[in-house]
Structure formats: structure tokens, C-alpha cells
Amino acid sequence: MTNKENFINTFKLALRLSFGKNLEEASDLEKYTALSETIMEFIADKWKETGEVYKDKRQAYYFSAEFLVGRSLYNNLVNLLLEEDVREILETLNMDLDEIADQEEDAALGNGGLGRLAACFMESAATLNLPLTGYGVRYREGLLKQSIVNGFQVESGDSWTKNGDPWSIRKYSESQIVEFKDMKVRAVPYDMPIIGYEGKSINTLRLWQSEALLDFDFEKFNNFKYDEALVGKNRAEDITRVLYPNDDQRSGKVLRLRQQYFFCSASIKDIIKKHLEKYESLDNIDDLVRIQLNDTHPVIGISEFVRILVDDYSYDFLQALEKTQRIFSYTNHTILQEAMEKWEESIVEDTNPRNLEIIMAIDEVLLEKLKDKNATEEEIQIMRIYKDGHINMANLGIFLSHTVNGVAKLHTDILKADVLKEWYKYYPEKFQNKTNGITPRRWLLMSNPELSALITRLLGSKDWVKDLSQLKKLEEFIDDDKVLEELMEIKFQKKKQLADYIYKHEGIKVDPASIFDIQIKRIHEYKRQLMNIFQVIYLYQRLKENPNLDILPRTFIFGGKSAPGYFRAKAIIKLINEVARVINNDLEIKGKIKVIFVENYRVSYGEKLFPAADISEQISTAGKEASGTGNMKFMLNATPTIGTYDGANIEIVEEAGFENNFIFGARVEELREIESTYQPMEIYLNDYQIKQVVDTLLNGTFVDNDSYMFLDIYNGLFKEDWSKPDSYFILKDLRPYIEAQGEVDRAYRDQRYWAQKCLMNLANAGKFSSDRTIKDYAENIWHIESSFI
Ligand code: 26W
């Protein structure tokens, strides 16, 4: 850093201005805030400059209801190459950077993969100096906080800004007005800097907060109606009050569509305003603007854009549709039917009636086009936007987008061959694949400095941070005993660090010499945490039969949140915790296996878990996990995968070698074939050990405190009245899974052989950098170019 003294002065000034304190008086939390403010001041000019550079060129905008940013301080220091300097400066002031950074609340403005992907994409675009701006919602309450009470998930609120939010700048003067059928609100933007690696470009994530036009009704107040005086304010603020905590489950709630419309309308008005500051009309807007829709959540932006062109700028309807289609593109993130957004007509009408009219008119145009293409009546019914009183958001998104993409090869293939096959038949040119990625800055450089240092030393440079394909050169060391040992030594170090953290936060001692087997992700039936815990129960039963059974000690670590209304997912959490209680307290098995459910899994916890894993659990039912990105985070931290042939797992093992991972279970084609005839009861009756496992749900081995949760799990396997029994094929894949786990045990015994697998995974993780993904979007969907500032 050029001027340390300056830095210290700014820091002290921030403490004084924000808290009226000097260094000696300030708490760690206050120091965190002041330090963040100092960084904001440090980047201010560069941030402004980046915006200027982008002004004349085509720009892309990422519309997403979720950005799961996590913490910013440490990541920003790393990307600005300031970490070491700041650490030293703080030391001279008797402060510890890690303790201060640990004060930061996660900005949990997302549920899971889709939201975290958006955050990784923003960082990659900034690193590549690409003009990409994020638009979303500034929820006052982020994703629910989870605590585990007596084994049950208990939710509480997450008011992440209660101690302030030093990483956002409120730009009141750039507010927009958003009109609903029954009210008008003010959308106030909060800008967060997205700092590219090496700090050349600083892009913007603009999140909108809803506020009342009039905060307070004085007339009512003066008439002693104190509560009523605040009604308008509360109603307006309700729109962005809370993030919906459902992942993959449609809620159909009025407020959710209002949130979607709110941020899309504000963002489009913002884009148009900026355009008109430079150009006379919107005639060339379709040359200069590209908008990526992150799933169907922002698809209402399409009709809003058409509405504005037609109503406010007098464009002819068909011309407006053409312009719209040149601008928008849509990404699908899931094939689960229950996640496909379809809005009741009345909800759309209550949100903004003019948008409903526009959507109906768009549907008419679609109908004509499909008839021209000689689509059959049946095909038309599937592709229509309006059907049975509902608006199908995916169909609206696909029709008025120039490009539609899936998020991994298999996923895109399934879209083409199955879920969207009618669309693919008539519009094949729209379809592209963009396999997901993750940012190597947060998920390796920052969270695993030990491994990063080894890589840099072995490769002789730090270039890999910006060009992850360089990791391939690590294959040279595949027979280098010293390197292999060092790799395992680092893994052990990360495991010790995690063990300390788990002891501090969960109160359980784990042995860092045991195999760390980790499954961390949202709790969902298709992700099959249930199959994992079944396998643990199986092992436990083998150990009870024979306490001297020769297995390597293993620690099974789980983490993840359930949607509050998802009873069965909550039942699975309860089961994992009960199994943990029984096993961890059973002295007979001599601590050979342990089960840990980490509370409140989130981005910042992930940063500690991914580097410490020996084996990565990616065991979704084939065809159900669109891509997965946690799988990539483990791989990048030199961890082999035990997993199904699903999502990006396929591409991971294509890159790293099947022989270096543990792939098991039925594939999509097989499941499709047996789907209608599958009888889980047959497996249960024919495989005694599987029966023994399943029976623990009902025979009192594990107790659910009369919640009927374990009965519900049991019923899901055998007698489901609303769908097929065991629809995620848990019993079908359980035996192959148990065998694959046996192979893991055998492979781990030869540490050199194991280290080679770890190294091969690391060396072949290059493809999964989100830099690669974002370049592909930039070149093949948005057609935007990077600036070199
Ligand atoms: C309407 C409720 C709702 C909420 C969230 C429906 C669907 C979602 C998301 C689409 C769920 C999601 O996060 N999907 C995940 O997206 C990741 C990034 O592409 C993929 O890696 C995951 O496989 C996919 O489940």
C-alpha cells in the first residue's frame, strides 16, 4: 500500500465519525465497520471510474431475485491485494484482522445455489473487466437463521443490517417510482461495489429497497390515529421486508410477485433513464442493453419492458416485442415441476393490471407464430403463456428471449429432450449450455490460503488465480512424494481448524484424523440427505454387530436449511440429529463414527467446511440436480466426490477421471425406464440389512418426540398417496451407495494413492471457474467486451 499513514488516519476518522470513539474505546464490531468504511473510501474513485468507462458501450445486466453475497471485508481485501498490508497495519495497532473480519454478518440475500451463482458471476465479471451490473432486491431480512433445538430446526429472523451495512451506498437521488394497482412506492437503490481481482474494475450490484412515498400521515397523526398514521409506510416497506425461504418450492404468494415486479420495474426504469441521458430515444436501446434473467423470478421484467415501450414511448406493439427479444435471455436452473412458476391470473392483475393485458397480448402473438409453424394443438397448449387461468412464466421468458440456457450439459440435454422439448423443436437456435462455475478467489485463494500458497509455489506464479486452467500443470507432481505429503498435510491442517471451529460452535469434539465426509446444501428430498443418513445407520448396525469391524474412523458432517413449511425436509433434519445423538453417545462403537449437524450453514461456514473435506457428497437422484456448485467447491479444494451421474458431477469426473472419484447408482435413462414399475417394497423385503435400516424409523431406535416425522419419512418410501412411493429412488440406490462408501474406505487406507486422487481433482478443476462461464455468456449470449482500465 502506498500510504499506510493515510490509511490509519482514515480508519481513525471513520471510528470517530461513525461511533464517536477512538481506537482504545472501540469494540471489534465497531472496528470492523470502520475498517470497511476505510476500504470503501479507498475504492471510491476507482468505482466511479469503472462506471464512466462502461458508459459508451453495450452493457449487460444480471436480473436476479437473489444474490447470496456472504461476507465482504476479507474477500475485498484479498481482491484488492491489500490483505497482508492491512493485517500488518492492524498488528501495529494491536488488532487482529481475523477477529475483526469475523464480526461481519453474512449478507444472506439468497437461498442456495442460484443466489450464490449470481454472486460468483458478479465477481468474475468484475475480474474480467466486463460491463455487468447486478439488479436485485435489498431484503431487510435475509435467509432465515437456523438453530437446532432438541434436534428440530427452529427458525428466526436475519436482520443482517442491524449493525449497519458499510458495504452499501444508499443513493436516494436515484430512486424510482414503482406503480402497483393499489399503490405507488419509492424504490431506493443501494449500491454494493463488486471488486474484481487485482482491483482493476469495480462493478456495481444495485439492490432496491421499497419505501413509502409519504413516510407518515400527519393528518391521521393529528387526529390521534397513531397506528394508522404508519400503515402506508409499513405496507410499502413490506414489499422488500423478507426473502422467501423456499428453494425449489413454489409459493404462489402475492407478495412474492410484488417483489419480483418491484425490482424489475425499478431496474428497467433505471436502465432507460441512463440510456436517455446519453441518447435521444430508445431506438438504439436494443443495441446497447442485454438483460439476463436468473430463472423465472425476474421474467415479469419482460412484460414491464414491453409495457414501458408501448405506453410511455409509443412504440408499436410488435416492434416493442422485437426490441425486447433482442435484449433478454433466460437461464433455467431447475427441472423440478414444483419449482416452475405459474401465477394465477388474479395475482398478476392485482399486482399490475396493465402487465396482465400485455401478457395476454403477447400470448396471442405466440399463438399466431406457433400456428404459422404448424405446431399441433397439444404442443400449443404446452407452450402457451396463458392457460387454465395461470400465467406460465417460463413460457413467457422463453418466447421473448433470444437465448435460453441450462446450467450443465446433462441439464441442457434434459431441457431439450424433455422439459422444453416443444420449444426446442420450434426454436432450436435459442438453446445453449453454460455449465456453472465458482469464483476461485473466494473458494480457494481466500478460504484456503495454505493450499493456495502451495499451488503458487509449485507453479512458480500466481497466474492461476486469474486463469484457473493453469492448475492442469499440477499433474506433473502426481508421483512427487513430497508434494503429495504436503497436500495431505495441508488437508490435515484445514481439518484441525474446522474441528476447533466445530468444537467452539457445536460443542462437539471431532477427531481430525478421521475421514471428514461432508454433505452441505439445502435440505431437499431430491438431494437425498436421507440416503446418506441411512448409510450411516447401516454402518452403525454393522458396528453394533461387530464392534471390532475394520473400518476407518469417519466423521459424517451435515449442514443445511429446510424451507420452514417443508415438513419432510424438517423430518430429515430431525432424523440426522437423532442418529447423531444415539451414535455420538454410544461408547460401544469406540468413536469409530460420529455424526455432526452444523447449525445455520451459510456461505461463511462453507468457507471453513469445503477446504476441510476428505470426501464430497453429491448424491442427488440422477436428472434432478441441474448442476450443483458445491461439488465444484470441494473439487477445487482437492476433494474427491462420491456421487451420482448427475448435473455437473458428470463433467467433474470427465475432467478429473472416473477413477479418481466414486460414481455409483442409477442413471437418468434407467430411472426413466423403471419409473412406472418401481417397487421399493421389493427391495425392502429382499435385502434384510436395508429392511433393518428402514425399520429404525418406526421401532424406537430413534425417537421423534411424537412429531410423526419419522412415520412421514417411512410413508414417503412406501405409501405416498399423492405421488409415487420413494420417488427419489433412495432404496434403489442405497446398496450401490453403501458399496461405493466401502470403496472410499479402502482407497483412503493407501494415503499416497488417496493423495493422488486429491491432486487430480485439484489439477482438473480449471473448467469450473466462473471466469470460464462468464466469458461464455459474454461472448455467446451478450456479445459484450471487456475494458482494460
Ligand atoms: C419458486 C421458488 C423457487 C426458488 C428457487 C424455485 C426455484 C428456485 C431455484 C431455481 C433453485 C436453485 O437454486 N436451483 C439451483 O441452481 C443452481 C445454480 O444454477 C444449480 O447449481 C442447482 O443444481 C440448482 O438446484
mmCIF file of C-alpha atoms in Angstrom, residues 12-162:
data_model
loop_
_atom_site.group_PDB
_atom_site.id
_atom_site.type_symbol
_atom_site.label_atom_id
_atom_site.label_comp_id
_atom_site.label_asym_id
_atom_site.label_seq_id
_atom_site.Cartn_x
_atom_site.Cartn_y
_atom_site.Cartn_z
ATOM 1 C CA LYS A 12 -9.452 6.537 12.905
ATOM 2 C CA LEU A 13 -11.628 9.184 11.298
ATOM 3 C CA ALA A 14 -14.232 6.540 10.436
ATOM 4 C CA LEU A 15 -14.269 5.368 14.047
ATOM 5 C CA ARG A 16 -14.755 8.906 15.218
ATOM 6 C CA LEU A 17 -17.462 9.836 12.718
ATOM 7 C CA SER A 18 -19.460 6.624 12.994
ATOM 8 C CA PHE A 19 -19.117 5.887 16.690
ATOM 9 C CA GLY A 20 -17.540 8.872 18.371
ATOM 10 C CA LYS A 21 -14.794 6.661 19.698
ATOM 11 C CA ASN A 22 -11.060 6.328 19.498
ATOM 12 C CA LEU A 23 -9.156 3.083 18.954
ATOM 13 C CA GLU A 24 -8.899 2.153 22.604
ATOM 14 C CA GLU A 25 -12.612 2.559 23.192
ATOM 15 C CA ALA A 26 -13.926 0.814 20.093
ATOM 16 C CA SER A 27 -15.305 -2.738 20.074
ATOM 17 C CA ASP A 28 -14.339 -5.315 17.447
ATOM 18 C CA LEU A 29 -17.665 -4.754 15.746
ATOM 19 C CA GLU A 30 -17.058 -1.028 15.557
ATOM 20 C CA LYS A 31 -13.563 -1.632 14.267
ATOM 21 C CA TYR A 32 -14.995 -3.920 11.583
ATOM 22 C CA THR A 33 -17.380 -1.203 10.465
ATOM 23 C CA ALA A 34 -14.725 1.479 10.444
ATOM 24 C CA LEU A 35 -12.307 -0.746 8.562
ATOM 25 C CA SER A 36 -14.944 -1.496 5.937
ATOM 26 C CA GLU A 37 -15.676 2.202 5.606
ATOM 27 C CA THR A 38 -11.977 2.817 5.121
ATOM 28 C CA ILE A 39 -11.924 0.330 2.253
ATOM 29 C CA MET A 40 -14.992 1.989 0.741
ATOM 30 C CA GLU A 41 -13.192 5.315 0.833
ATOM 31 C CA PHE A 42 -10.093 3.670 -0.668
ATOM 32 C CA ILE A 43 -12.005 2.349 -3.698
ATOM 33 C CA ALA A 44 -14.337 5.296 -4.262
ATOM 34 C CA ASP A 45 -12.518 6.834 -7.219
ATOM 35 C CA LYS A 46 -11.890 3.570 -8.977
ATOM 36 C CA TRP A 47 -15.533 2.599 -8.617
ATOM 37 C CA LYS A 48 -16.692 5.829 -10.233
ATOM 38 C CA GLU A 49 -14.119 5.495 -12.979
ATOM 39 C CA THR A 50 -15.316 1.999 -13.880
ATOM 40 C CA GLY A 51 -18.853 3.310 -14.379
ATOM 41 C CA GLU A 52 -17.522 6.029 -16.691
ATOM 42 C CA VAL A 53 -15.559 3.589 -18.821
ATOM 43 C CA TYR A 54 -18.643 1.449 -19.430
ATOM 44 C CA LYS A 55 -20.864 4.320 -20.462
ATOM 45 C CA ASP A 56 -20.432 4.230 -24.236
ATOM 46 C CA LYS A 57 -20.506 0.500 -24.696
ATOM 47 C CA ARG A 58 -23.017 -2.264 -24.698
ATOM 48 C CA GLN A 59 -23.635 -3.358 -21.127
ATOM 49 C CA ALA A 60 -25.193 -6.434 -19.627
ATOM 50 C CA TYR A 61 -27.464 -6.560 -16.589
ATOM 51 C CA TYR A 62 -27.983 -9.596 -14.385
ATOM 52 C CA PHE A 63 -31.547 -9.597 -13.033
ATOM 53 C CA SER A 64 -31.836 -11.877 -10.027
ATOM 54 C CA ALA A 65 -34.191 -12.116 -7.067
ATOM 55 C CA GLU A 66 -31.219 -13.485 -5.110
ATOM 56 C CA PHE A 67 -27.575 -12.561 -4.604
ATOM 57 C CA LEU A 68 -26.027 -14.692 -1.902
ATOM 58 C CA VAL A 69 -23.065 -12.444 -1.296
ATOM 59 C CA GLY A 70 -21.929 -13.656 2.137
ATOM 60 C CA ARG A 71 -19.224 -11.611 3.813
ATOM 61 C CA SER A 72 -17.360 -8.846 2.012
ATOM 62 C CA LEU A 73 -14.468 -7.492 4.100
ATOM 63 C CA TYR A 74 -11.985 -10.303 3.752
ATOM 64 C CA ASN A 75 -12.882 -11.009 0.146
ATOM 65 C CA ASN A 76 -12.467 -7.377 -0.796
ATOM 66 C CA LEU A 77 -9.090 -7.156 0.932
ATOM 67 C CA VAL A 78 -7.927 -10.245 -0.942
ATOM 68 C CA ASN A 79 -9.144 -8.925 -4.297
ATOM 69 C CA LEU A 80 -7.536 -5.536 -3.695
ATOM 70 C CA LEU A 81 -4.269 -7.335 -2.818
ATOM 71 C CA LEU A 82 -4.396 -5.494 0.497
ATOM 72 C CA GLU A 83 -4.764 -8.377 2.894
ATOM 73 C CA GLU A 84 -1.162 -8.601 4.047
ATOM 74 C CA ASP A 85 -0.676 -4.856 4.331
ATOM 75 C CA VAL A 86 -3.840 -4.379 6.312
ATOM 76 C CA ARG A 87 -3.014 -7.290 8.560
ATOM 77 C CA GLU A 88 0.338 -5.697 9.324
ATOM 78 C CA ILE A 89 -1.090 -2.263 9.864
ATOM 79 C CA LEU A 90 -3.662 -3.653 12.264
ATOM 80 C CA GLU A 91 -0.973 -5.544 14.115
ATOM 81 C CA THR A 92 0.930 -2.339 14.711
ATOM 82 C CA LEU A 93 -2.289 -1.050 16.280
ATOM 83 C CA ASN A 94 -2.615 -4.228 18.331
ATOM 84 C CA MET A 95 -5.573 -5.556 16.386
ATOM 85 C CA ASP A 96 -6.223 -8.944 14.829
ATOM 86 C CA LEU A 97 -7.671 -8.949 11.306
ATOM 87 C CA ASP A 98 -9.296 -12.367 11.642
ATOM 88 C CA GLU A 99 -11.153 -11.418 14.801
ATOM 89 C CA ILE A 100 -12.363 -8.214 13.231
ATOM 90 C CA ALA A 101 -13.413 -9.867 9.980
ATOM 91 C CA ASP A 102 -15.327 -12.440 11.999
ATOM 92 C CA GLN A 103 -17.681 -9.707 13.203
ATOM 93 C CA GLU A 104 -19.320 -9.415 9.796
ATOM 94 C CA GLU A 105 -22.826 -10.791 9.299
ATOM 95 C CA ASP A 106 -23.342 -12.743 6.079
ATOM 96 C CA ALA A 107 -25.430 -10.888 3.533
ATOM 97 C CA ALA A 108 -27.702 -13.896 3.035
ATOM 98 C CA LEU A 109 -29.842 -12.430 0.267
ATOM 99 C CA GLY A 110 -30.400 -15.797 -1.352
ATOM 100 C CA ASN A 111 -31.437 -19.354 -0.662
ATOM 101 C CA GLY A 112 -28.802 -21.574 -2.178
ATOM 102 C CA GLY A 113 -27.125 -22.381 -5.484
ATOM 103 C CA LEU A 114 -28.956 -19.936 -7.671
ATOM 104 C CA GLY A 115 -28.212 -16.983 -5.410
ATOM 105 C CA ARG A 116 -24.593 -17.924 -4.784
ATOM 106 C CA LEU A 117 -24.047 -18.414 -8.524
ATOM 107 C CA ALA A 118 -25.228 -14.846 -9.093
ATOM 108 C CA ALA A 119 -22.647 -13.609 -6.562
ATOM 109 C CA CYS A 120 -19.830 -15.646 -8.155
ATOM 110 C CA PHE A 121 -20.807 -14.343 -11.609
ATOM 111 C CA MET A 122 -20.652 -10.736 -10.437
ATOM 112 C CA GLU A 123 -17.152 -11.239 -9.068
ATOM 113 C CA SER A 124 -15.928 -12.970 -12.210
ATOM 114 C CA ALA A 125 -17.321 -10.281 -14.490
ATOM 115 C CA ALA A 126 -15.520 -7.603 -12.458
ATOM 116 C CA THR A 127 -12.289 -9.607 -12.583
ATOM 117 C CA LEU A 128 -12.625 -9.888 -16.363
ATOM 118 C CA ASN A 129 -13.358 -6.132 -16.651
ATOM 119 C CA LEU A 130 -16.722 -6.905 -18.196
ATOM 120 C CA PRO A 131 -19.541 -4.359 -18.015
ATOM 121 C CA LEU A 132 -22.033 -6.351 -15.964
ATOM 122 C CA THR A 133 -24.311 -4.753 -13.384
ATOM 123 C CA GLY A 134 -26.432 -6.767 -10.973
ATOM 124 C CA TYR A 135 -30.005 -5.784 -10.138
ATOM 125 C CA GLY A 136 -31.948 -7.293 -7.269
ATOM 126 C CA VAL A 137 -33.785 -6.812 -4.003
ATOM 127 C CA ARG A 138 -32.402 -5.482 -0.747
ATOM 128 C CA TYR A 139 -34.312 -7.673 1.679
ATOM 129 C CA ARG A 140 -34.343 -6.321 5.219
ATOM 130 C CA GLU A 141 -34.444 -9.876 6.472
ATOM 131 C CA GLY A 142 -32.141 -12.305 4.716
ATOM 132 C CA LEU A 143 -32.478 -16.059 4.678
ATOM 133 C CA LEU A 144 -33.808 -17.387 7.987
ATOM 134 C CA LYS A 145 -31.402 -18.209 10.784
ATOM 135 C CA GLN A 146 -31.484 -21.830 11.821
ATOM 136 C CA SER A 147 -30.983 -23.180 15.279
ATOM 137 C CA ILE A 148 -31.349 -26.779 16.299
ATOM 138 C CA VAL A 149 -33.432 -27.280 19.430
ATOM 139 C CA ASN A 150 -33.862 -30.823 20.647
ATOM 140 C CA GLY A 151 -32.976 -31.985 17.151
ATOM 141 C CA PHE A 152 -35.603 -29.864 15.417
ATOM 142 C CA GLN A 153 -34.953 -26.932 13.119
ATOM 143 C CA VAL A 154 -36.133 -23.686 14.678
ATOM 144 C CA GLU A 155 -36.166 -20.562 12.523
ATOM 145 C CA SER A 156 -35.580 -16.971 13.449
ATOM 146 C CA GLY A 157 -35.179 -13.732 11.523
ATOM 147 C CA ASP A 158 -31.985 -12.488 9.974
ATOM 148 C CA SER A 159 -31.880 -8.732 10.189
ATOM 149 C CA TRP A 160 -28.421 -8.622 8.712
ATOM 150 C CA THR A 161 -28.153 -4.826 8.706
ATOM 151 C CA LYS A 162 -28.936 -4.314 12.386
#
